[in-house]
CSV table of C-alpha atoms in Angstrom, one decimal:
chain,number,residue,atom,x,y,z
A,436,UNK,CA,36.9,-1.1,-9.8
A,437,UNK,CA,40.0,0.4,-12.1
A,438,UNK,CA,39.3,3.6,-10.6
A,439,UNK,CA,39.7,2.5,-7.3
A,440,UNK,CA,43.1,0.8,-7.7
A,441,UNK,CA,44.2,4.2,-9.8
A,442,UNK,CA,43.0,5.5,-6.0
A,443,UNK,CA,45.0,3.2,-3.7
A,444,UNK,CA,47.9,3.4,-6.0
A,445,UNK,CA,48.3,6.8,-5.7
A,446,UNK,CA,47.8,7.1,-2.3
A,447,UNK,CA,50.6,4.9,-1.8
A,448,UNK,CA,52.6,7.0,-3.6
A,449,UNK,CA,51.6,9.6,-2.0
A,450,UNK,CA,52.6,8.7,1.3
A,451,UNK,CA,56.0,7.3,-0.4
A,452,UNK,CA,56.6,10.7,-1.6
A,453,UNK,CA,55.9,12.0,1.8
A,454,UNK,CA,59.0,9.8,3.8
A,455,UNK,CA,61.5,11.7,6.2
A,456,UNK,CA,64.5,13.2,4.3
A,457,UNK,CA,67.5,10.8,4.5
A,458,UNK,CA,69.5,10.9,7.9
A,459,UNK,CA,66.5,12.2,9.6
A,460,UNK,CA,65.3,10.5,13.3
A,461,UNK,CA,62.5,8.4,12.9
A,462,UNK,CA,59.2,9.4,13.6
A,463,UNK,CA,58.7,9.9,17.4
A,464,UNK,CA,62.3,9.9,18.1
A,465,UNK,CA,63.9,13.3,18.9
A,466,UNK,CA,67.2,13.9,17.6
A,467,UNK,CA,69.5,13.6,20.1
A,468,UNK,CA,70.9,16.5,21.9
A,469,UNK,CA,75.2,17.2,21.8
A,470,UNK,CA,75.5,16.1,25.4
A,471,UNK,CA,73.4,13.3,25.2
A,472,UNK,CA,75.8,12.1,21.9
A,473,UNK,CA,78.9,13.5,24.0
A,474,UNK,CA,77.8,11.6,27.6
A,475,UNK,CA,77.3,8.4,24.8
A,476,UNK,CA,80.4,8.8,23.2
A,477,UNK,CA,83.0,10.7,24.8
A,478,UNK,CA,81.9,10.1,28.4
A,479,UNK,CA,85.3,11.2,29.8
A,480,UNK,CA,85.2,14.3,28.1
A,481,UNK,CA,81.8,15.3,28.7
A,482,UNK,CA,82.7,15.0,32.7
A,483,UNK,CA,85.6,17.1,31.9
A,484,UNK,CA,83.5,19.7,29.6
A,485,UNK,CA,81.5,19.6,33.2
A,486,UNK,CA,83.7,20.6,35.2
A,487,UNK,CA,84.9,23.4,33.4
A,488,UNK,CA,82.1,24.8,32.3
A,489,UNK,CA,79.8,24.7,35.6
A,490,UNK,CA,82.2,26.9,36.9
A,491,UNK,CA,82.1,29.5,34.1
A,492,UNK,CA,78.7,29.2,33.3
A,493,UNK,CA,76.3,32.5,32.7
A,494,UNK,CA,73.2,33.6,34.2
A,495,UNK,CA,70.4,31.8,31.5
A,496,UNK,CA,73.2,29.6,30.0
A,497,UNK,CA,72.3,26.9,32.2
A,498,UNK,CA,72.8,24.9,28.9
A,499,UNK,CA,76.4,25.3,28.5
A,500,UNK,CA,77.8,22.3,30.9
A,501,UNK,CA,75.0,20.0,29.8
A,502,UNK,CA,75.1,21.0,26.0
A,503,UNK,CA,71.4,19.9,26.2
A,504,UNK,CA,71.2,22.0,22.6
A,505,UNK,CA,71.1,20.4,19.1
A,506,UNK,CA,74.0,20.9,16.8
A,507,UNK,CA,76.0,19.6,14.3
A,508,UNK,CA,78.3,16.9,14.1
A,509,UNK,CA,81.3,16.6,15.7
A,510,UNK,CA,84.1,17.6,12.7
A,511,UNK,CA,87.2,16.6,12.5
A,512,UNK,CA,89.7,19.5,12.5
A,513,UNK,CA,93.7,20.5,12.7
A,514,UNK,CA,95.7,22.7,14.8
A,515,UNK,CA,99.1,22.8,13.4
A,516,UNK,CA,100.0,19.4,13.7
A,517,UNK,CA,97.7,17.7,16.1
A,518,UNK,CA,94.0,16.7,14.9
A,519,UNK,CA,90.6,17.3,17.2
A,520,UNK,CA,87.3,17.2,17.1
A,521,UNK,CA,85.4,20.2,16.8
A,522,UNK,CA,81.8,20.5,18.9
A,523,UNK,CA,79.8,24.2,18.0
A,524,UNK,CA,76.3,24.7,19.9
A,525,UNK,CA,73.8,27.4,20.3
A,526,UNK,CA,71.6,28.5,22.9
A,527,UNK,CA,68.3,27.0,22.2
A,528,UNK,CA,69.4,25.8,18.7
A,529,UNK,CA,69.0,29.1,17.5
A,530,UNK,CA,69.3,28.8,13.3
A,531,UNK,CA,71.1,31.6,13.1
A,532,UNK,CA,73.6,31.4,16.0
A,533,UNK,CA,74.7,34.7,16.1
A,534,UNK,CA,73.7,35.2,19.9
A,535,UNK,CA,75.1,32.8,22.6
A,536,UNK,CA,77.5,30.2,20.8
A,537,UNK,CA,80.1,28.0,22.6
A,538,UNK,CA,82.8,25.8,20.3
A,539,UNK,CA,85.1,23.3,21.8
A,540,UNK,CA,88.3,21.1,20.5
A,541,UNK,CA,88.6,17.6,21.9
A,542,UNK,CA,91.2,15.6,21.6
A,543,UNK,CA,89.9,12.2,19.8
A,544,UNK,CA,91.3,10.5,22.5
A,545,UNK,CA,89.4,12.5,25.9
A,546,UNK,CA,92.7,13.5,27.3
A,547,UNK,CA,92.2,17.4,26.6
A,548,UNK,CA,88.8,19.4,25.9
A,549,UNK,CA,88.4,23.1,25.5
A,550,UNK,CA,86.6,25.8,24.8
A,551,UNK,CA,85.3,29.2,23.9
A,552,UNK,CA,82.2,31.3,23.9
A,553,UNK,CA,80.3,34.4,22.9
A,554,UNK,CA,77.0,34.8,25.2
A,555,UNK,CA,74.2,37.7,25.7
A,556,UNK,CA,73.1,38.2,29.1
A,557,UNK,CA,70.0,39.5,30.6
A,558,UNK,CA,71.3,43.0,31.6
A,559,UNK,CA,72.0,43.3,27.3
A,560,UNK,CA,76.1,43.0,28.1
A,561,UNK,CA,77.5,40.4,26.5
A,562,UNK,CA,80.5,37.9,28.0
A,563,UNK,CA,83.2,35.8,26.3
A,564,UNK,CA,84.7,32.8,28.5
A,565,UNK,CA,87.3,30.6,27.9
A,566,UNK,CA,86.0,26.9,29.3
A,567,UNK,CA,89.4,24.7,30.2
A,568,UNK,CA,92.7,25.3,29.7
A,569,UNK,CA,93.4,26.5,26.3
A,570,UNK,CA,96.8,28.0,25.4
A,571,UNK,CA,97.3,31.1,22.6
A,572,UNK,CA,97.7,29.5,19.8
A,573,UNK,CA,94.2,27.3,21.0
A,574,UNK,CA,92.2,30.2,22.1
A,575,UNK,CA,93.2,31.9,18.7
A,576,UNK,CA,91.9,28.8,17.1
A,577,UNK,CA,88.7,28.3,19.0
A,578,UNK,CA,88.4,32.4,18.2
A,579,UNK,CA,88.6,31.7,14.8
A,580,UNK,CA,85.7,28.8,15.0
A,581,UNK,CA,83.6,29.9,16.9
A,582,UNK,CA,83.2,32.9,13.9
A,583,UNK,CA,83.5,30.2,10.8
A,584,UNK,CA,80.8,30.5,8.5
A,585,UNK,CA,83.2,28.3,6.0
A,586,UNK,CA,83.3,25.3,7.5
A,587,UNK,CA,86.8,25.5,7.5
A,588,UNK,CA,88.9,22.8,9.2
A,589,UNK,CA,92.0,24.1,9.9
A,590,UNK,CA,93.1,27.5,11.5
């Protein structure tokens, strides 16, 4: 009898031991892609992002207006004196992200998204594109993103 209580004790414990890391999606529930969070959250954005990126899209980026890719958070970042929020995806989630990469700055508000990216195409050229209307000073900022391995939040 004691052994088996030594058994279902550390079989709970086993399985309590065996729990999703903290901030994970429960079990069954995918995480949620950076279009579906942007179309949740930022729905006047994500129309704009749309528009500007169906238009500019590559040949197997089909990815890039949707942003039907996991990624990161949203980050809060700074651009001179004006704050945005900074969206970077991969294509296919890629862990490494050193192939096709797109970042973006959004003004908290919705009134202005842009953005920037770096893809590899079929024929083995690559292309950059410039999604929405960034000035210099924004494209040199989305240029220095988009290559960030700091997590820096200012350029």
């Amino acid at each position: 009898m004691r052994y088996q209580a030594m058994v279902a004790v550390a079989g709970v414990l086993a399985l309590a031991a065996c729990k999703a890391p903290e901030g994970a999606a429960p079990e069954g529930e995918a995480q949620k892609t950076l279009g579906e969070v942007m179309a949740a959250e930022y729905p006047q954005a994500m129309e704009t992002w749309k528009g500007y990126a169906e238009r500019r899209a590559e040949e197997g980026h089909e990815w890039i207006p949707t942003l039907a890719v996991t990624s990161g958070p949203l980050v809060p970042v700074t651009l001179g004196d004006k704050s945005y929020l900074k969206g970077y995806a991969c294509a296919n989630g890629e862990p490494a992200c050193d192939e096709s990469r797109v970042v973006f700055l959004m003004a908290p508000d919705q009134s202005r998204i842009f953005g920037y990216g770096e893809f590899n195409l079929s024929n083995g050229n690559s292309s950059q594109r410039i999604l929405g209307a960034a000035n210099g000073e924004e494209l040199r900022c989305l240029r220095f993103f988009l290559a960030d391995k700091t997590g820096a939040t200012s350029c």
